[in-house]
mmCIF file of C-alpha atoms in Angstrom:
data_model
loop_
_atom_site.group_PDB
_atom_site.id
_atom_site.type_symbol
_atom_site.label_atom_id
_atom_site.label_comp_id
_atom_site.label_asym_id
_atom_site.label_seq_id
_atom_site.Cartn_x
_atom_site.Cartn_y
_atom_site.Cartn_z
ATOM 1 C CA MET Y 1 -71.881 -16.823 -51.928
ATOM 2 C CA ARG Y 2 -68.305 -16.791 -50.710
ATOM 3 C CA PRO Y 3 -66.249 -14.669 -53.094
ATOM 4 C CA TRP Y 4 -63.710 -13.916 -50.445
ATOM 5 C CA VAL Y 5 -62.140 -16.489 -48.082
ATOM 6 C CA PRO Y 6 -58.924 -15.349 -46.353
ATOM 7 C CA LEU Y 7 -55.897 -17.556 -46.995
ATOM 8 C CA ALA Y 8 -58.089 -20.488 -47.954
ATOM 9 C CA GLY Y 9 -56.194 -23.765 -47.914
ATOM 10 C CA ALA Y 10 -53.115 -22.210 -46.318
ATOM 11 C CA ALA Y 11 -51.549 -22.810 -42.932
ATOM 12 C CA VAL Y 12 -53.300 -20.102 -40.966
ATOM 13 C CA ALA Y 13 -52.258 -19.051 -37.504
ATOM 14 C CA VAL Y 14 -55.675 -17.541 -36.965
ATOM 15 C CA ALA Y 15 -54.857 -14.738 -34.567
ATOM 16 C CA VAL Y 16 -51.603 -14.040 -36.334
ATOM 17 C CA VAL Y 17 -53.612 -12.798 -39.294
ATOM 18 C CA ALA Y 18 -54.937 -10.118 -36.985
ATOM 19 C CA ALA Y 19 -51.517 -9.462 -35.490
ATOM 20 C CA ALA Y 20 -49.957 -8.937 -38.895
ATOM 21 C CA VAL Y 21 -52.662 -6.436 -39.793
ATOM 22 C CA VAL Y 22 -52.041 -4.302 -36.740
ATOM 23 C CA GLY Y 23 -48.278 -4.399 -37.013
ATOM 24 C CA GLY Y 24 -47.398 -7.541 -35.075
ATOM 25 C CA ASP Y 25 -44.659 -10.005 -35.976
ATOM 26 C CA ASP Y 26 -45.105 -11.689 -39.331
ATOM 27 C CA LEU Y 27 -45.114 -15.243 -38.067
ATOM 28 C CA LEU Y 28 -46.768 -16.579 -41.205
ATOM 29 C CA SER Y 29 -43.545 -16.073 -43.150
ATOM 30 C CA GLY Y 30 -41.863 -18.699 -41.030
ATOM 31 C CA GLY Y 31 -38.861 -16.454 -40.437
ATOM 32 C CA GLY Y 32 -36.733 -17.860 -37.659
ATOM 33 C CA ALA Y 33 -38.784 -21.033 -37.447
ATOM 34 C CA HIS Y 34 -37.261 -24.399 -38.194
ATOM 35 C CA ALA Y 35 -39.053 -27.438 -39.522
ATOM 36 C CA SER Y 36 -39.635 -30.415 -37.302
ATOM 37 C CA GLY Y 37 -38.114 -33.618 -38.609
ATOM 38 C CA THR Y 38 -41.135 -35.506 -37.309
ATOM 39 C CA VAL Y 39 -44.326 -35.769 -39.324
ATOM 40 C CA LEU Y 40 -47.556 -35.517 -37.320
ATOM 41 C CA GLU Y 41 -50.475 -37.572 -38.558
ATOM 42 C CA ALA Y 42 -53.836 -35.934 -39.098
ATOM 43 C CA SER Y 43 -56.293 -38.741 -39.809
ATOM 44 C CA ILE Y 44 -59.303 -39.209 -37.527
ATOM 45 C CA GLY Y 45 -57.973 -42.455 -36.103
ATOM 46 C CA ARG Y 46 -54.393 -41.221 -35.579
ATOM 47 C CA CYS Y 47 -54.791 -37.503 -34.957
ATOM 48 C CA GLY Y 48 -51.544 -36.064 -33.584
ATOM 49 C CA THR Y 49 -49.642 -39.338 -33.658
ATOM 50 C CA GLY Y 50 -45.914 -38.690 -33.941
ATOM 51 C CA TRP Y 51 -45.713 -35.551 -31.806
ATOM 52 C CA THR Y 52 -43.461 -36.841 -29.067
ATOM 53 C CA HIS Y 53 -40.706 -34.215 -28.766
ATOM 54 C CA ALA Y 54 -42.540 -30.903 -28.450
ATOM 55 C CA HIS Y 55 -40.450 -27.815 -27.761
ATOM 56 C CA PRO Y 56 -41.092 -24.097 -27.297
ATOM 57 C CA GLY Y 57 -40.435 -21.278 -29.763
ATOM 58 C CA ALA Y 58 -41.046 -20.550 -33.435
ATOM 59 C CA GLN Y 59 -41.268 -23.767 -35.413
ATOM 60 C CA THR Y 60 -42.800 -25.471 -38.423
ATOM 61 C CA LEU Y 61 -44.729 -28.657 -37.763
ATOM 62 C CA LEU Y 62 -45.127 -31.068 -40.663
ATOM 63 C CA VAL Y 63 -48.655 -32.448 -40.783
ATOM 64 C CA ARG Y 64 -49.656 -35.386 -42.989
ATOM 65 C CA ASN Y 65 -53.158 -36.585 -43.713
ATOM 66 C CA SER Y 66 -52.814 -40.344 -43.483
ATOM 67 C CA GLY Y 67 -56.557 -40.891 -43.896
ATOM 68 C CA SER Y 68 -58.737 -41.277 -46.984
ATOM 69 C CA ALA Y 69 -60.806 -38.074 -46.702
ATOM 70 C CA ILE Y 70 -59.950 -34.373 -46.923
ATOM 71 C CA ALA Y 71 -59.112 -33.117 -43.442
ATOM 72 C CA GLU Y 72 -59.131 -29.897 -41.464
ATOM 73 C CA VAL Y 73 -56.489 -29.731 -38.755
ATOM 74 C CA ARG Y 74 -56.165 -27.263 -35.895
ATOM 75 C CA LEU Y 75 -53.560 -26.849 -33.208
ATOM 76 C CA VAL Y 76 -55.374 -26.134 -29.952
ATOM 77 C CA ASP Y 77 -54.449 -25.652 -26.311
ATOM 78 C CA ARG Y 78 -56.215 -26.984 -23.231
ATOM 79 C CA ALA Y 79 -58.628 -24.041 -23.235
ATOM 80 C CA GLY Y 80 -59.646 -24.839 -26.825
ATOM 81 C CA ALA Y 81 -58.009 -21.728 -28.326
ATOM 82 C CA VAL Y 82 -56.825 -22.175 -31.914
ATOM 83 C CA HIS Y 83 -53.117 -21.456 -32.531
ATOM 84 C CA ALA Y 84 -52.926 -22.603 -36.163
ATOM 85 C CA GLU Y 85 -55.072 -24.223 -38.804
ATOM 86 C CA LEU Y 86 -54.767 -26.211 -42.021
ATOM 87 C CA GLU Y 87 -57.801 -26.391 -44.293
ATOM 88 C CA GLY Y 88 -58.397 -28.794 -47.164
ATOM 89 C CA LEU Y 89 -55.533 -31.160 -46.372
ATOM 90 C CA GLY Y 90 -55.854 -33.908 -48.970
ATOM 91 C CA PRO Y 91 -55.251 -37.627 -48.347
ATOM 92 C CA GLY Y 92 -51.549 -38.441 -48.412
ATOM 93 C CA VAL Y 93 -50.567 -34.764 -48.450
ATOM 94 C CA THR Y 94 -48.022 -33.263 -46.025
ATOM 95 C CA ARG Y 95 -48.076 -29.526 -45.355
ATOM 96 C CA PRO Y 96 -46.277 -27.161 -42.963
ATOM 97 C CA MET Y 97 -47.980 -25.564 -39.986
ATOM 98 C CA ARG Y 98 -46.015 -22.576 -38.683
ATOM 99 C CA VAL Y 99 -46.488 -21.628 -35.037
ATOM 100 C CA THR Y 100 -44.781 -20.054 -32.053
ATOM 101 C CA LEU Y 101 -45.425 -22.018 -28.874
ATOM 102 C CA GLY Y 102 -44.877 -21.096 -25.268
ATOM 103 C CA ALA Y 103 -45.254 -23.126 -22.103
ATOM 104 C CA GLY Y 104 -48.499 -25.063 -22.014
ATOM 105 C CA GLU Y 105 -50.295 -28.128 -23.348
ATOM 106 C CA TYR Y 106 -51.139 -28.516 -27.036
ATOM 107 C CA ALA Y 107 -52.802 -31.057 -29.311
ATOM 108 C CA LEU Y 108 -53.953 -31.475 -32.882
ATOM 109 C CA ARG Y 109 -57.697 -31.513 -33.513
ATOM 110 C CA CYS Y 110 -58.696 -33.312 -36.721
ATOM 111 C CA SER Y 111 -61.951 -33.488 -38.645
ATOM 112 C CA ASP Y 112 -62.857 -34.787 -42.084
ATOM 113 C CA ASP Y 113 -65.802 -35.079 -44.421
ATOM 114 C CA GLY Y 114 -66.670 -38.546 -43.182
ATOM 115 C CA ALA Y 115 -66.701 -37.854 -39.434
ATOM 116 C CA SER Y 116 -69.528 -36.274 -37.480
ATOM 117 C CA ASP Y 117 -67.266 -34.921 -34.747
ATOM 118 C CA PRO Y 118 -63.639 -33.779 -34.639
ATOM 119 C CA ARG Y 119 -61.074 -35.877 -32.786
ATOM 120 C CA THR Y 120 -58.487 -34.360 -30.494
ATOM 121 C CA GLY Y 121 -55.118 -36.060 -30.226
ATOM 122 C CA THR Y 122 -53.049 -36.559 -27.094
ATOM 123 C CA PHE Y 123 -51.957 -33.321 -25.465
ATOM 124 C CA VAL Y 124 -48.223 -32.704 -25.252
ATOM 125 C CA ARG Y 125 -46.687 -30.524 -22.578
ATOM 126 C CA ILE Y 126 -44.159 -27.788 -23.327
ATOM 127 C CA THR Y 127 -42.119 -26.209 -20.560
ATOM 128 C CA GLY Y 128 -39.829 -23.209 -20.670
ATOM 129 C CA GLY Y 129 -39.450 -20.764 -23.509
ATOM 130 C CA GLY Y 130 -40.994 -17.329 -23.887
ATOM 131 C CA ALA Y 131 -44.521 -16.336 -24.634
ATOM 132 C CA GLY Y 132 -46.258 -18.219 -27.400
ATOM 133 C CA GLY Y 133 -47.900 -16.705 -30.442
ATOM 134 C CA PRO Y 134 -51.432 -15.308 -30.298
ATOM 135 C CA ALA Y 135 -54.393 -17.675 -30.310
ATOM 136 C CA VAL Y 136 -58.138 -17.316 -30.735
ATOM 137 C CA PRO Y 137 -60.800 -19.141 -28.735
ATOM 138 C CA ALA Y 138 -62.753 -21.273 -31.201
ATOM 139 C CA VAL Y 139 -66.169 -19.931 -32.186
ATOM 140 C CA SER Y 140 -69.017 -22.424 -32.300
ATOM 141 C CA THR Y 141 -72.268 -22.158 -34.218
ATOM 142 C CA SER Y 142 -74.070 -21.586 -30.924
ATOM 143 C CA ASP Y 143 -71.704 -18.669 -30.181
ATOM 144 C CA LEU Y 144 -72.920 -17.044 -33.407
ATOM 145 C CA SER Y 145 -76.617 -17.706 -32.856
ATOM 146 C CA GLY Y 146 -77.059 -14.523 -30.841
ATOM 147 C CA ALA Y 147 -75.266 -12.491 -33.512
ATOM 148 C CA VAL Y 148 -77.459 -13.923 -36.259
ATOM 149 C CA SER Y 149 -80.629 -13.284 -34.242
ATOM 150 C CA SER Y 150 -79.608 -9.701 -33.495
ATOM 151 C CA TYR Y 151 -78.704 -9.040 -37.099
ATOM 152 C CA TRP Y 152 -81.863 -10.580 -38.503
ATOM 153 C CA THR Y 153 -84.049 -8.495 -36.179
ATOM 154 C CA LYS Y 154 -82.447 -5.342 -37.582
ATOM 155 C CA VAL Y 155 -82.733 -6.586 -41.157
ATOM 156 C CA THR Y 156 -86.443 -7.289 -40.666
ATOM 157 C CA ALA Y 157 -86.975 -3.764 -39.347
ATOM 158 C CA GLY Y 158 -84.929 -2.380 -42.250
ATOM 159 C CA VAL Y 159 -87.040 -4.210 -44.822
ATOM 160 C CA GLY Y 160 -90.134 -2.723 -43.178
ATOM 161 C CA ARG Y 161 -88.719 0.790 -43.670
ATOM 162 C CA LEU Y 162 -87.713 -0.117 -47.230
ATOM 163 C CA THR Y 163 -91.270 -1.193 -48.040
ATOM 164 C CA GLY Y 164 -92.675 2.169 -46.943
ATOM 165 C CA LEU Y 165 -90.071 4.150 -48.913
ATOM 166 C CA THR Y 166 -90.559 2.050 -52.036
ATOM 167 C CA GLY Y 167 -94.302 2.673 -51.826
ATOM 168 C CA THR Y 168 -93.588 6.416 -51.664
ATOM 169 C CA LEU Y 169 -91.321 6.089 -54.689
ATOM 170 C CA ARG Y 170 -94.026 4.257 -56.626
ATOM 171 C CA SER Y 171 -96.508 7.035 -55.868
ATOM 172 C CA ALA Y 172 -94.013 9.702 -56.903
ATOM 173 C CA VAL Y 173 -93.441 8.028 -60.259
ATOM 174 C CA ALA Y 174 -97.197 7.642 -60.749
ATOM 175 C CA SER Y 175 -97.608 11.400 -60.186
ATOM 176 C CA GLY Y 176 -95.624 12.066 -63.357
ATOM 177 C CA ASP Y 177 -93.338 14.575 -61.609
ATOM 178 C CA VAL Y 178 -89.766 13.566 -62.502
ATOM 179 C CA GLY Y 179 -88.255 15.821 -59.822
ATOM 180 C CA GLU Y 180 -90.414 14.297 -57.106
ATOM 181 C CA ALA Y 181 -89.608 10.799 -58.352
ATOM 182 C CA ARG Y 182 -85.867 11.486 -58.330
ATOM 183 C CA ARG Y 183 -86.083 12.822 -54.781
ATOM 184 C CA ALA Y 184 -87.975 9.700 -53.661
ATOM 185 C CA TRP Y 185 -85.596 7.301 -55.407
ATOM 186 C CA LEU Y 186 -82.501 7.995 -53.300
ATOM 187 C CA PRO Y 187 -83.842 7.358 -49.756
ATOM 188 C CA ALA Y 188 -85.505 4.152 -50.930
ATOM 189 C CA HIS Y 189 -82.328 2.922 -52.626
ATOM 190 C CA LEU Y 190 -80.156 3.792 -49.621
ATOM 191 C CA ALA Y 191 -82.553 1.912 -47.337
ATOM 192 C CA TYR Y 192 -81.869 -1.210 -49.389
ATOM 193 C CA GLU Y 193 -78.100 -0.647 -49.444
ATOM 194 C CA ARG Y 194 -78.034 -0.320 -45.642
ATOM 195 C CA LEU Y 195 -79.218 -3.929 -45.393
ATOM 196 C CA GLY Y 196 -75.691 -4.846 -46.505
ATOM 197 C CA ALA Y 197 -74.912 -8.404 -45.520
ATOM 198 C CA ALA Y 198 -78.429 -9.620 -46.128
ATOM 199 C CA TYR Y 199 -77.872 -9.631 -49.875
ATOM 200 C CA GLY Y 200 -76.348 -13.085 -49.559
ATOM 201 C CA THR Y 201 -79.605 -14.330 -48.077
ATOM 202 C CA PHE Y 202 -82.116 -12.602 -50.346
ATOM 203 C CA GLY Y 203 -81.272 -14.863 -53.286
ATOM 204 C CA ASP Y 204 -83.124 -13.996 -56.493
ATOM 205 C CA PHE Y 205 -84.803 -11.049 -54.809
ATOM 206 C CA ASP Y 206 -81.524 -9.119 -54.821
ATOM 207 C CA GLY Y 207 -81.129 -9.335 -58.589
ATOM 208 C CA GLN Y 208 -84.727 -8.263 -59.081
ATOM 209 C CA ILE Y 209 -84.507 -5.366 -56.627
ATOM 210 C CA ASN Y 210 -80.964 -4.059 -57.098
ATOM 211 C CA GLY Y 211 -79.525 -5.741 -60.199
ATOM 212 C CA ARG Y 212 -77.209 -3.878 -62.585
ATOM 213 C CA PRO Y 213 -77.181 -4.153 -66.392
ATOM 214 C CA GLU Y 214 -73.685 -5.589 -66.742
ATOM 215 C CA GLY Y 215 -73.819 -9.023 -68.329
ATOM 216 C CA LEU Y 216 -77.438 -8.735 -69.490
ATOM 217 C CA PRO Y 217 -78.202 -9.299 -73.189
ATOM 218 C CA GLY Y 218 -78.397 -5.779 -74.554
ATOM 219 C CA GLY Y 219 -77.246 -4.215 -71.276
ATOM 220 C CA VAL Y 220 -79.456 -1.274 -70.256
ATOM 221 C CA HIS Y 221 -81.874 -2.098 -73.084
ATOM 222 C CA TYR Y 222 -82.636 -5.610 -71.832
ATOM 223 C CA PRO Y 223 -86.425 -5.775 -71.313
ATOM 224 C CA GLY Y 224 -86.089 -8.055 -68.282
ATOM 225 C CA TRP Y 225 -83.928 -5.609 -66.310
ATOM 226 C CA THR Y 226 -85.804 -4.470 -63.178
ATOM 227 C CA GLY Y 227 -85.195 -2.772 -59.847
ATOM 228 C CA PHE Y 228 -83.663 0.357 -58.390
ATOM 229 C CA HIS Y 229 -80.925 0.759 -60.988
ATOM 230 C CA ARG Y 230 -83.369 0.228 -63.864
ATOM 231 C CA LEU Y 231 -85.543 2.993 -62.455
ATOM 232 C CA GLU Y 232 -82.483 5.177 -61.859
ATOM 233 C CA TYR Y 233 -81.447 4.810 -65.480
ATOM 234 C CA GLY Y 234 -84.881 5.831 -66.722
ATOM 235 C CA LEU Y 235 -85.279 8.786 -64.365
ATOM 236 C CA TRP Y 236 -81.923 10.278 -65.305
ATOM 237 C CA HIS Y 237 -82.017 9.453 -69.024
ATOM 238 C CA GLY Y 238 -85.274 11.063 -70.005
ATOM 239 C CA GLU Y 239 -87.567 8.054 -70.273
ATOM 240 C CA SER Y 240 -91.280 8.771 -70.122
ATOM 241 C CA MET Y 241 -92.860 8.676 -66.699
ATOM 242 C CA SER Y 242 -95.680 6.510 -68.021
ATOM 243 C CA SER Y 243 -93.230 3.792 -69.076
ATOM 244 C CA LEU Y 244 -91.355 4.056 -65.770
ATOM 245 C CA GLY Y 245 -94.602 3.504 -63.886
ATOM 246 C CA ARG Y 246 -94.402 -0.173 -64.804
ATOM 247 C CA VAL Y 247 -90.806 -0.324 -63.493
ATOM 248 C CA ALA Y 248 -91.783 1.319 -60.193
ATOM 249 C CA ASP Y 249 -94.787 -0.987 -59.828
ATOM 250 C CA ARG Y 250 -92.588 -4.051 -60.319
ATOM 251 C CA LEU Y 251 -90.010 -2.766 -57.816
ATOM 252 C CA ASP Y 252 -92.701 -2.158 -55.211
ATOM 253 C CA LYS Y 253 -94.123 -5.637 -55.844
ATOM 254 C CA ASP Y 254 -90.697 -7.296 -55.495
ATOM 255 C CA VAL Y 255 -89.900 -5.480 -52.242
ATOM 256 C CA ARG Y 256 -93.246 -6.505 -50.767
ATOM 257 C CA ALA Y 257 -92.638 -10.085 -51.886
ATOM 258 C CA LEU Y 258 -89.259 -9.970 -50.136
ATOM 259 C CA GLN Y 259 -90.903 -8.752 -46.945
ATOM 260 C CA ALA Y 260 -93.474 -11.536 -47.109
ATOM 261 C CA ASP Y 261 -90.756 -14.134 -47.664
ATOM 262 C CA LEU Y 262 -88.527 -13.014 -44.777
ATOM 263 C CA PRO Y 263 -89.965 -15.480 -42.211
ATOM 264 C CA GLN Y 264 -88.856 -18.351 -44.478
ATOM 265 C CA GLN Y 265 -85.334 -17.005 -45.011
ATOM 266 C CA ARG Y 266 -82.330 -17.896 -42.878
ATOM 267 C CA ILE Y 267 -78.758 -16.647 -42.520
ATOM 268 C CA ASP Y 268 -76.113 -19.348 -42.301
ATOM 269 C CA PRO Y 269 -74.051 -18.490 -39.182
ATOM 270 C CA ALA Y 270 -70.911 -19.180 -41.219
ATOM 271 C CA ASP Y 271 -71.875 -16.444 -43.703
ATOM 272 C CA LEU Y 272 -72.294 -13.551 -41.287
ATOM 273 C CA PRO Y 273 -68.558 -13.082 -40.497
ATOM 274 C CA LEU Y 274 -67.817 -13.076 -44.244
ATOM 275 C CA ARG Y 275 -70.178 -10.171 -44.830
ATOM 276 C CA ALA Y 276 -68.150 -7.829 -42.605
ATOM 277 C CA HIS Y 277 -65.489 -7.683 -45.330
ATOM 278 C CA GLU Y 278 -67.607 -8.376 -48.423
ATOM 279 C CA ILE Y 279 -69.863 -5.331 -48.122
ATOM 280 C CA LEU Y 280 -66.976 -2.862 -48.082
ATOM 281 C CA GLU Y 281 -65.041 -4.855 -50.665
ATOM 282 C CA GLY Y 282 -67.994 -4.454 -53.026
ATOM 283 C CA THR Y 283 -68.097 -0.747 -52.209
ATOM 284 C CA LEU Y 284 -64.476 -0.283 -53.262
ATOM 285 C CA ARG Y 285 -64.953 -2.279 -56.452
ATOM 286 C CA VAL Y 286 -68.333 -0.926 -57.545
ATOM 287 C CA GLU Y 287 -69.300 2.333 -55.828
ATOM 288 C CA LEU Y 288 -65.893 3.981 -55.581
ATOM 289 C CA THR Y 289 -65.235 3.296 -59.266
ATOM 290 C CA GLY Y 290 -68.662 4.610 -60.356
ATOM 291 C CA GLU Y 291 -69.490 1.258 -61.947
ATOM 292 C CA ALA Y 292 -72.958 1.032 -60.401
ATOM 293 C CA ASP Y 293 -74.044 4.609 -61.146
ATOM 294 C CA GLN Y 294 -76.823 4.794 -63.752
ATOM 295 C CA GLY Y 295 -77.086 8.570 -63.862
ATOM 296 C CA SER Y 296 -78.064 9.763 -60.384
ATOM 297 C CA GLY Y 297 -74.510 10.674 -59.346
ATOM 298 C CA THR Y 298 -75.029 9.250 -55.847
ATOM 299 C CA SER Y 299 -72.216 6.687 -55.613
ATOM 300 C CA LEU Y 300 -70.761 8.245 -52.474
ATOM 301 C CA ARG Y 301 -74.122 8.337 -50.727
ATOM 302 C CA THR Y 302 -74.436 4.624 -51.509
ATOM 303 C CA ALA Y 303 -70.911 4.026 -50.196
ATOM 304 C CA ALA Y 304 -71.882 5.707 -46.907
ATOM 305 C CA ALA Y 305 -74.938 3.431 -46.697
ATOM 306 C CA ASN Y 306 -72.643 0.436 -47.236
ATOM 307 C CA VAL Y 307 -70.500 1.600 -44.293
ATOM 308 C CA GLU Y 308 -73.675 1.550 -42.193
ATOM 309 C CA GLY Y 309 -74.334 -1.970 -43.444
ATOM 310 C CA THR Y 310 -70.821 -2.992 -42.432
ATOM 311 C CA ARG Y 311 -71.371 -1.585 -38.949
ATOM 312 C CA LEU Y 312 -74.647 -3.494 -38.712
ATOM 313 C CA VAL Y 313 -72.716 -6.745 -39.129
ATOM 314 C CA LEU Y 314 -69.895 -5.723 -36.790
ATOM 315 C CA ASP Y 315 -72.309 -4.687 -34.058
ATOM 316 C CA ALA Y 316 -73.999 -8.078 -34.251
ATOM 317 C CA LEU Y 317 -70.624 -9.856 -34.103
ATOM 318 C CA ARG Y 318 -69.137 -7.588 -31.439
ATOM 319 C CA PRO Y 319 -69.814 -9.938 -28.486
ATOM 320 C CA VAL Y 320 -67.893 -12.666 -30.341
ATOM 321 C CA LEU Y 321 -65.070 -10.419 -31.568
ATOM 322 C CA ARG Y 322 -64.488 -8.281 -28.484
ATOM 323 C CA SER Y 323 -62.303 -10.832 -26.689
ATOM 324 C CA ARG Y 324 -60.839 -12.350 -29.857
ATOM 325 C CA TYR Y 325 -59.775 -9.451 -32.077
ATOM 326 C CA PRO Y 326 -57.621 -6.762 -30.421
ATOM 327 C CA ALA Y 327 -57.802 -4.550 -33.530
ATOM 328 C CA LEU Y 328 -61.583 -4.099 -33.291
ATOM 329 C CA PRO Y 329 -61.240 -0.502 -31.957
ATOM 330 C CA GLN Y 330 -59.016 0.269 -34.950
ATOM 331 C CA VAL Y 331 -61.698 -1.078 -37.275
ATOM 332 C CA ASP Y 332 -64.184 1.310 -35.692
ATOM 333 C CA ALA Y 333 -61.744 4.214 -35.985
ATOM 334 C CA TRP Y 334 -61.071 3.628 -39.693
ATOM 335 C CA LEU Y 335 -64.771 3.242 -40.482
ATOM 336 C CA ALA Y 336 -65.360 6.561 -38.701
ATOM 337 C CA ARG Y 337 -62.602 8.120 -40.807
ATOM 338 C CA LEU Y 338 -64.236 6.727 -43.940
ATOM 339 C CA ASP Y 339 -67.576 8.172 -42.865
ATOM 340 C CA ALA Y 340 -65.979 11.593 -42.399
ATOM 341 C CA GLN Y 341 -64.455 11.518 -45.891
ATOM 342 C CA LEU Y 342 -67.795 10.565 -47.466
ATOM 343 C CA LYS Y 343 -69.842 13.094 -45.518
ATOM 344 C CA GLY Y 344 -71.326 15.879 -47.584
ATOM 345 C CA HIS Y 345 -70.522 14.244 -50.929
ATOM 346 C CA ALA Y 346 -72.756 12.442 -53.403
ATOM 347 C CA SER Y 347 -70.850 12.034 -56.660
ATOM 348 C CA LEU Y 348 -67.297 10.947 -57.368
ATOM 349 C CA SER Y 349 -67.015 13.978 -59.642
ATOM 350 C CA GLU Y 350 -67.121 16.222 -56.567
ATOM 351 C CA LEU Y 351 -63.770 14.875 -55.337
ATOM 352 C CA SER Y 352 -60.340 16.065 -56.359
ATOM 353 C CA PRO Y 353 -57.786 13.443 -57.465
ATOM 354 C CA LEU Y 354 -56.127 13.748 -54.044
ATOM 355 C CA GLU Y 355 -59.437 13.264 -52.233
ATOM 356 C CA ARG Y 356 -60.167 10.168 -54.315
ATOM 357 C CA ARG Y 357 -56.772 8.687 -53.492
ATOM 358 C CA ARG Y 358 -57.334 9.371 -49.807
ATOM 359 C CA LEU Y 359 -60.793 7.815 -49.957
ATOM 360 C CA ASP Y 360 -59.465 4.695 -51.692
ATOM 361 C CA GLY Y 361 -56.625 4.487 -49.169
ATOM 362 C CA THR Y 362 -58.954 4.771 -46.181
ATOM 363 C CA THR Y 363 -61.266 2.141 -47.624
ATOM 364 C CA GLY Y 364 -58.304 -0.149 -48.297
ATOM 365 C CA GLN Y 365 -57.039 0.198 -44.730
ATOM 366 C CA ALA Y 366 -60.495 -0.513 -43.320
ATOM 367 C CA LEU Y 367 -60.701 -3.590 -45.549
ATOM 368 C CA GLU Y 368 -57.316 -4.796 -44.351
ATOM 369 C CA LEU Y 369 -58.466 -4.527 -40.761
ATOM 370 C CA LEU Y 370 -61.766 -6.252 -41.544
ATOM 371 C CA ALA Y 371 -60.082 -9.127 -43.371
ATOM 372 C CA PRO Y 372 -59.348 -11.286 -40.268
ATOM 373 C CA VAL Y 373 -62.961 -11.159 -39.044
ATOM 374 C CA ALA Y 374 -64.128 -13.951 -41.350
ATOM 375 C CA GLU Y 375 -61.397 -16.319 -40.140
ATOM 376 C CA ILE Y 376 -61.538 -15.375 -36.464
ATOM 377 C CA ALA Y 377 -65.330 -15.664 -36.240
ATOM 378 C CA ALA Y 378 -65.708 -18.686 -38.518
ATOM 379 C CA PRO Y 379 -67.679 -21.395 -36.687
ATOM 380 C CA ARG Y 380 -65.626 -24.505 -35.869
ATOM 381 C CA ARG Y 381 -66.651 -27.837 -34.441
ATOM 382 C CA THR Y 382 -65.167 -28.129 -30.994
ATOM 383 C CA SER Y 383 -66.481 -31.457 -29.758
#
């Protein structure tokens, strides 16, 4: 699931995305840059052909895919750092690549659907000029393997805690005490929400465990609706505890099935950087609008759990991001600010209109700072 891909298909100066977020020069606009009259070829067999008069400064390179397959093109330096990128460049298509180059050696690196490895064109040398634009060392799949392993270890432990809490919830519902069942529902639900990024890996289990009624035939009355939100609806809308026993039993069964299936599940390394933004994006769209609430009035507690899930991803990616994303400390600071605004609150109804605007603004700023993570940490073939 990839509902959010930053600037997909555009000319992306990868680190410039980060620079723009933290107040750097807006180099993506192309202001001050002038287009090269020479078209650089981007096919596998002729990658970089035509780049014979390289010069320093802000400029727009024209890149044409002269091959027969869709290409991805990157401008790299000798160290392998990526200065700009074009994705999805179709055969016969010419597109601009805006960059600011300083002294150094640069080349195009081309890959397409029909080639197993990217090809790097001839390096051209640039002398003189000021400092070039920011660049990001390319991230390989092996660079992300440690992050994925670290994250999955924590997810496995989290599912273990979830299983225990869901068992407690099942027992509370079986007792027939609605107050006890309500008190057991929240910690179990928050334990699932803290797993954050893993929802993209859990597949059908996620819909069974945490699905909402939107889009179901009959909505909340659909007999096939299961999971935490189904149980929430029943507990806070006066359904009989005997009927909810079946819902709690099914939830407990599904969580245990998820735990048993974990050894067979895998996280695609390319997905993990996406989750850093997606979790909080879903929080803004669903929790901070009250859309997911089925009566418990705990949207803000869920939002705080989602912030923990976001941190879980960032902590796993931190070794990759630390040297590549200068705004990482600002991300941490804005997430801490968001935590502080959520602390002590459960329901959106507890907030004044001003507090809600501040909360939305803080979440939006954190999202803006998280946006470059998916592009910066995206795995790229380097050889």
